[in-house]
mmCIF file of C-alpha atoms in Angstrom:
data_model
loop_
_atom_site.group_PDB
_atom_site.id
_atom_site.type_symbol
_atom_site.label_atom_id
_atom_site.label_comp_id
_atom_site.label_asym_id
_atom_site.label_seq_id
_atom_site.Cartn_x
_atom_site.Cartn_y
_atom_site.Cartn_z
ATOM 1 C CA MET A 21 0.000 0.000 0.000
ATOM 2 C CA ALA A 22 1.362 3.420 -0.892
ATOM 3 C CA ALA A 23 1.786 5.920 1.930
ATOM 4 C CA ASN A 24 0.103 8.960 0.426
ATOM 5 C CA PHE A 25 -2.945 6.895 -0.513
ATOM 6 C CA MET A 26 -3.270 6.046 3.181
ATOM 7 C CA ARG A 27 -2.675 9.657 4.258
ATOM 8 C CA ILE A 28 -5.471 10.838 1.978
ATOM 9 C CA LEU A 29 -8.060 8.160 2.744
ATOM 10 C CA PHE A 30 -7.462 7.088 6.332
ATOM 11 C CA GLY A 31 -9.542 9.600 8.257
ATOM 12 C CA LYS A 32 -9.815 9.735 12.046
ATOM 13 C CA ARG A 33 -12.677 7.230 12.182
ATOM 14 C CA ALA A 34 -10.859 4.753 9.900
ATOM 15 C CA GLU A 35 -7.787 5.048 12.111
ATOM 16 C CA ALA A 36 -9.914 4.464 15.223
ATOM 17 C CA LEU A 37 -11.434 1.326 13.696
ATOM 18 C CA GLN A 38 -7.955 0.132 12.700
ATOM 19 C CA GLU A 39 -6.848 0.692 16.293
ATOM 20 C CA GLU A 40 -9.761 -1.408 17.564
ATOM 21 C CA ASP A 41 -8.874 -4.147 15.064
ATOM 22 C CA GLY A 42 -5.156 -4.101 15.825
ATOM 23 C CA SER A 43 -4.045 -3.109 12.319
ATOM 24 C CA ARG A 44 -3.297 0.584 12.981
ATOM 25 C CA GLY A 45 0.322 0.049 14.019
ATOM 26 C CA SER A 46 1.389 -1.595 10.783
ATOM 27 C CA TYR A 47 -0.327 1.076 8.675
ATOM 28 C CA ALA A 48 1.253 3.873 10.735
ATOM 29 C CA LYS A 49 4.709 2.355 10.134
ATOM 30 C CA MET A 50 4.085 2.230 6.378
ATOM 31 C CA ILE A 51 3.141 5.906 6.368
ATOM 32 C CA GLU A 52 6.137 6.923 8.507
ATOM 33 C CA ARG A 53 8.611 5.241 6.127
ATOM 34 C CA ARG A 54 7.555 7.485 3.255
ATOM 35 C CA GLU A 55 7.897 11.241 3.299
ATOM 36 C CA ASP A 56 6.753 12.022 -0.258
ATOM 37 C CA ASP A 57 3.543 13.954 -0.762
ATOM 38 C CA VAL A 58 2.748 11.807 -3.808
ATOM 39 C CA ASP A 59 2.906 8.079 -4.496
ATOM 40 C CA ARG A 60 5.049 7.873 -7.645
ATOM 41 C CA LEU A 61 3.688 5.764 -10.480
ATOM 42 C CA THR A 62 6.136 3.068 -11.572
ATOM 43 C CA ALA A 63 6.326 0.819 -14.620
ATOM 44 C CA ARG A 64 4.194 -1.698 -12.713
ATOM 45 C CA GLU A 65 1.227 0.678 -12.328
ATOM 46 C CA LEU A 66 1.591 2.178 -15.809
ATOM 47 C CA THR A 67 1.761 -1.215 -17.516
ATOM 48 C CA PHE A 68 -1.271 -2.458 -15.590
ATOM 49 C CA MET A 69 -3.178 0.719 -16.401
ATOM 50 C CA MET A 70 -2.363 0.618 -20.121
ATOM 51 C CA MET A 71 -3.523 -3.012 -20.390
ATOM 52 C CA ARG A 72 -7.068 -2.173 -19.283
ATOM 53 C CA ASP A 73 -9.998 -1.616 -21.611
ATOM 54 C CA SER A 74 -12.246 -0.304 -18.847
ATOM 55 C CA PHE A 75 -12.249 1.102 -15.342
ATOM 56 C CA TYR A 76 -14.624 2.609 -12.802
ATOM 57 C CA MET A 77 -14.407 6.311 -12.013
ATOM 58 C CA ALA A 78 -15.738 7.942 -8.845
ATOM 59 C CA THR A 79 -16.375 11.640 -8.291
ATOM 60 C CA ILE A 80 -18.313 13.695 -5.723
ATOM 61 C CA THR A 81 -21.442 15.742 -6.481
ATOM 62 C CA ASP A 82 -21.882 19.291 -5.230
ATOM 63 C CA ASP A 83 -24.280 17.835 -2.611
ATOM 64 C CA ASP A 84 -21.542 15.448 -1.333
ATOM 65 C CA TRP A 85 -22.962 12.302 -2.935
ATOM 66 C CA PRO A 86 -20.505 9.781 -4.344
ATOM 67 C CA TYR A 87 -20.970 9.069 -8.035
ATOM 68 C CA ILE A 88 -19.418 6.124 -9.853
ATOM 69 C CA GLN A 89 -19.351 5.488 -13.553
ATOM 70 C CA HIS A 90 -17.895 2.872 -15.884
ATOM 71 C CA ARG A 91 -15.488 4.046 -18.578
ATOM 72 C CA GLY A 92 -14.564 1.780 -21.472
ATOM 73 C CA GLY A 93 -12.630 1.919 -24.713
ATOM 74 C CA PRO A 94 -9.902 0.135 -26.604
ATOM 75 C CA ARG A 95 -7.167 -1.485 -24.534
ATOM 76 C CA GLY A 96 -4.770 1.247 -23.461
ATOM 77 C CA PHE A 97 -7.182 4.175 -23.775
ATOM 78 C CA LEU A 98 -6.125 5.249 -20.273
ATOM 79 C CA LYS A 99 -2.714 6.705 -21.074
ATOM 80 C CA HIS A 100 0.374 7.946 -19.290
ATOM 81 C CA ILE A 101 1.109 11.597 -20.083
ATOM 82 C CA GLU A 102 4.193 12.287 -17.951
ATOM 83 C CA GLY A 103 5.281 11.849 -14.351
ATOM 84 C CA ASN A 104 2.150 11.183 -12.310
ATOM 85 C CA ARG A 105 -0.250 12.544 -14.924
ATOM 86 C CA ILE A 106 -2.553 10.179 -16.802
ATOM 87 C CA GLY A 107 -5.478 10.851 -19.101
ATOM 88 C CA PHE A 108 -8.150 9.436 -21.347
ATOM 89 C CA SER A 109 -10.482 10.452 -24.127
ATOM 90 C CA ASP A 110 -14.117 10.700 -23.064
ATOM 91 C CA TYR A 111 -16.307 8.994 -25.623
ATOM 92 C CA GLY A 112 -19.886 10.055 -26.293
ATOM 93 C CA GLY A 113 -22.394 8.512 -23.917
ATOM 94 C CA ASN A 114 -25.658 9.283 -22.170
ATOM 95 C CA ARG A 115 -25.032 13.060 -22.176
ATOM 96 C CA GLN A 116 -25.764 13.495 -18.473
ATOM 97 C CA PHE A 117 -22.331 15.112 -17.806
ATOM 98 C CA VAL A 118 -22.409 14.189 -14.105
ATOM 99 C CA SER A 119 -18.716 13.246 -13.893
ATOM 100 C CA ALA A 120 -17.630 16.306 -15.892
ATOM 101 C CA ALA A 121 -19.710 18.598 -13.653
ATOM 102 C CA ASN A 122 -18.400 16.942 -10.497
ATOM 103 C CA ILE A 123 -14.817 17.420 -11.642
ATOM 104 C CA ASP A 124 -15.528 21.067 -12.464
ATOM 105 C CA ASP A 125 -16.836 21.522 -8.935
ATOM 106 C CA ARG A 126 -14.543 19.324 -6.806
ATOM 107 C CA GLN A 127 -11.639 18.117 -8.980
ATOM 108 C CA ARG A 128 -11.362 14.963 -6.832
ATOM 109 C CA ILE A 129 -11.406 11.612 -8.577
ATOM 110 C CA ALA A 130 -10.832 7.944 -7.847
ATOM 111 C CA LEU A 131 -10.258 5.208 -10.415
ATOM 112 C CA PHE A 132 -10.751 1.500 -9.795
ATOM 113 C CA LEU A 133 -8.970 -0.716 -12.324
ATOM 114 C CA MET A 134 -9.602 -4.462 -12.447
ATOM 115 C CA ASP A 135 -7.811 -7.408 -14.003
ATOM 116 C CA TYR A 136 -10.427 -10.081 -13.395
ATOM 117 C CA PRO A 137 -8.571 -13.078 -14.894
ATOM 118 C CA GLU A 138 -5.475 -12.387 -12.763
ATOM 119 C CA LYS A 139 -7.509 -11.244 -9.719
ATOM 120 C CA ARG A 140 -5.662 -7.926 -9.420
ATOM 121 C CA ARG A 141 -6.997 -4.449 -8.725
ATOM 122 C CA LEU A 142 -5.461 -1.007 -8.553
ATOM 123 C CA LYS A 143 -7.090 1.968 -6.845
ATOM 124 C CA ILE A 144 -5.985 5.477 -7.831
ATOM 125 C CA VAL A 145 -6.875 8.841 -6.259
ATOM 126 C CA GLY A 146 -6.049 12.260 -7.606
ATOM 127 C CA THR A 147 -7.270 15.548 -8.939
ATOM 128 C CA ALA A 148 -8.675 15.994 -12.424
ATOM 129 C CA HIS A 149 -9.808 18.462 -15.014
ATOM 130 C CA TRP A 150 -11.170 18.098 -18.515
ATOM 131 C CA GLN A 151 -10.897 19.901 -21.819
ATOM 132 C CA THR A 152 -12.736 19.834 -25.128
ATOM 133 C CA ALA A 153 -11.147 19.483 -28.559
ATOM 134 C CA ASP A 154 -11.770 23.121 -29.426
ATOM 135 C CA GLN A 155 -9.390 24.202 -26.667
ATOM 136 C CA GLY A 156 -6.526 23.216 -28.992
ATOM 137 C CA ASP A 157 -4.401 21.225 -26.557
ATOM 138 C CA PRO A 158 -1.782 19.036 -28.317
ATOM 139 C CA LEU A 159 -2.620 16.248 -25.856
ATOM 140 C CA TRP A 160 -5.801 15.671 -27.858
ATOM 141 C CA ASP A 161 -3.814 13.829 -30.541
ATOM 142 C CA HIS A 162 -2.068 11.723 -27.893
ATOM 143 C CA LEU A 163 -5.289 10.688 -26.162
ATOM 144 C CA VAL A 164 -7.584 10.095 -29.146
ATOM 145 C CA ASP A 165 -7.351 6.683 -30.808
ATOM 146 C CA PRO A 166 -8.157 7.206 -34.518
ATOM 147 C CA ALA A 167 -8.768 3.454 -34.906
ATOM 148 C CA TYR A 168 -11.653 3.612 -32.421
ATOM 149 C CA PRO A 169 -14.559 5.040 -34.460
ATOM 150 C CA VAL A 170 -16.552 6.937 -31.842
ATOM 151 C CA GLU A 171 -17.170 10.562 -30.991
ATOM 152 C CA ASN A 172 -14.445 11.983 -28.746
ATOM 153 C CA GLN A 173 -16.144 14.737 -26.760
ATOM 154 C CA ARG A 174 -13.447 15.760 -24.307
ATOM 155 C CA PHE A 175 -10.479 14.376 -22.491
ATOM 156 C CA PHE A 176 -9.781 14.039 -18.804
ATOM 157 C CA LEU A 177 -6.378 14.679 -17.241
ATOM 158 C CA ILE A 178 -5.654 13.224 -13.816
ATOM 159 C CA ASP A 179 -2.800 14.116 -11.493
ATOM 160 C CA VAL A 180 -2.313 10.975 -9.421
ATOM 161 C CA LEU A 181 -1.716 11.661 -5.722
ATOM 162 C CA GLY A 182 -1.952 8.106 -4.408
ATOM 163 C CA PHE A 183 -2.625 4.515 -5.351
ATOM 164 C CA ASP A 184 -3.076 1.141 -3.723
ATOM 165 C CA TRP A 185 -2.736 -2.412 -4.991
ATOM 166 C CA ASN A 186 -5.532 -4.314 -3.313
ATOM 167 C CA CYS A 187 -5.470 -7.940 -2.279
ATOM 168 C CA PRO A 188 -7.014 -10.569 -4.586
ATOM 169 C CA GLN A 189 -9.554 -11.833 -2.064
ATOM 170 C CA HIS A 190 -13.129 -12.210 -3.259
ATOM 171 C CA ILE A 191 -12.393 -11.348 -6.912
ATOM 172 C CA THR A 192 -14.231 -13.754 -9.174
ATOM 173 C CA PRO A 193 -12.203 -14.336 -12.348
ATOM 174 C CA ARG A 194 -14.065 -13.115 -15.434
ATOM 175 C CA TYR A 195 -12.934 -13.430 -19.025
ATOM 176 C CA THR A 196 -13.640 -11.646 -22.287
ATOM 177 C CA GLN A 197 -14.578 -13.739 -25.306
ATOM 178 C CA ALA A 198 -11.065 -13.233 -26.714
ATOM 179 C CA GLU A 199 -9.493 -14.386 -23.427
ATOM 180 C CA LEU A 200 -11.714 -17.475 -23.376
ATOM 181 C CA LYS A 201 -10.733 -18.343 -26.954
ATOM 182 C CA ALA A 202 -7.052 -18.004 -26.064
ATOM 183 C CA LEU A 203 -7.518 -20.301 -23.050
ATOM 184 C CA GLN A 204 -9.217 -22.942 -25.206
ATOM 185 C CA GLN A 205 -6.375 -23.100 -27.736
#
């Protein structure tokens, strides 16, 4: 578990419950060993991220309600920009704009990436903003996949502040049709 992820998400009540459970000491030691304000993405996280063709994205409404949404696209549509910045093209959908509005208001975001066959998951927290194509950012060409024939409405940029590799418990392996075919050969 990365230290800044714990600093961000372990509030006073979580720490109290950890204390009651007996796990607080080990988490406190993990946090003390790291002084960085940001958990640095490594090749492990970036490779995992770029192998996904979907993820779940959580934001917060202006009334403090959590909002989660599925994002999908071609494998690798979630891309590394530089350092701890990642991004993705936002494909046309239901036109509710809840996530975009939430990011305008709060900028806080969490991503939940799953590898069901390997029973691995990566949680990411950070701050985000979005831009439309008409804003002329050169990142547009980096984030848009011309081979994926859908409307690209905007792109999201995320500055990753923390991440956590979660344990594989209780993950039911699931396979795409292509993965099943490969297993049968």
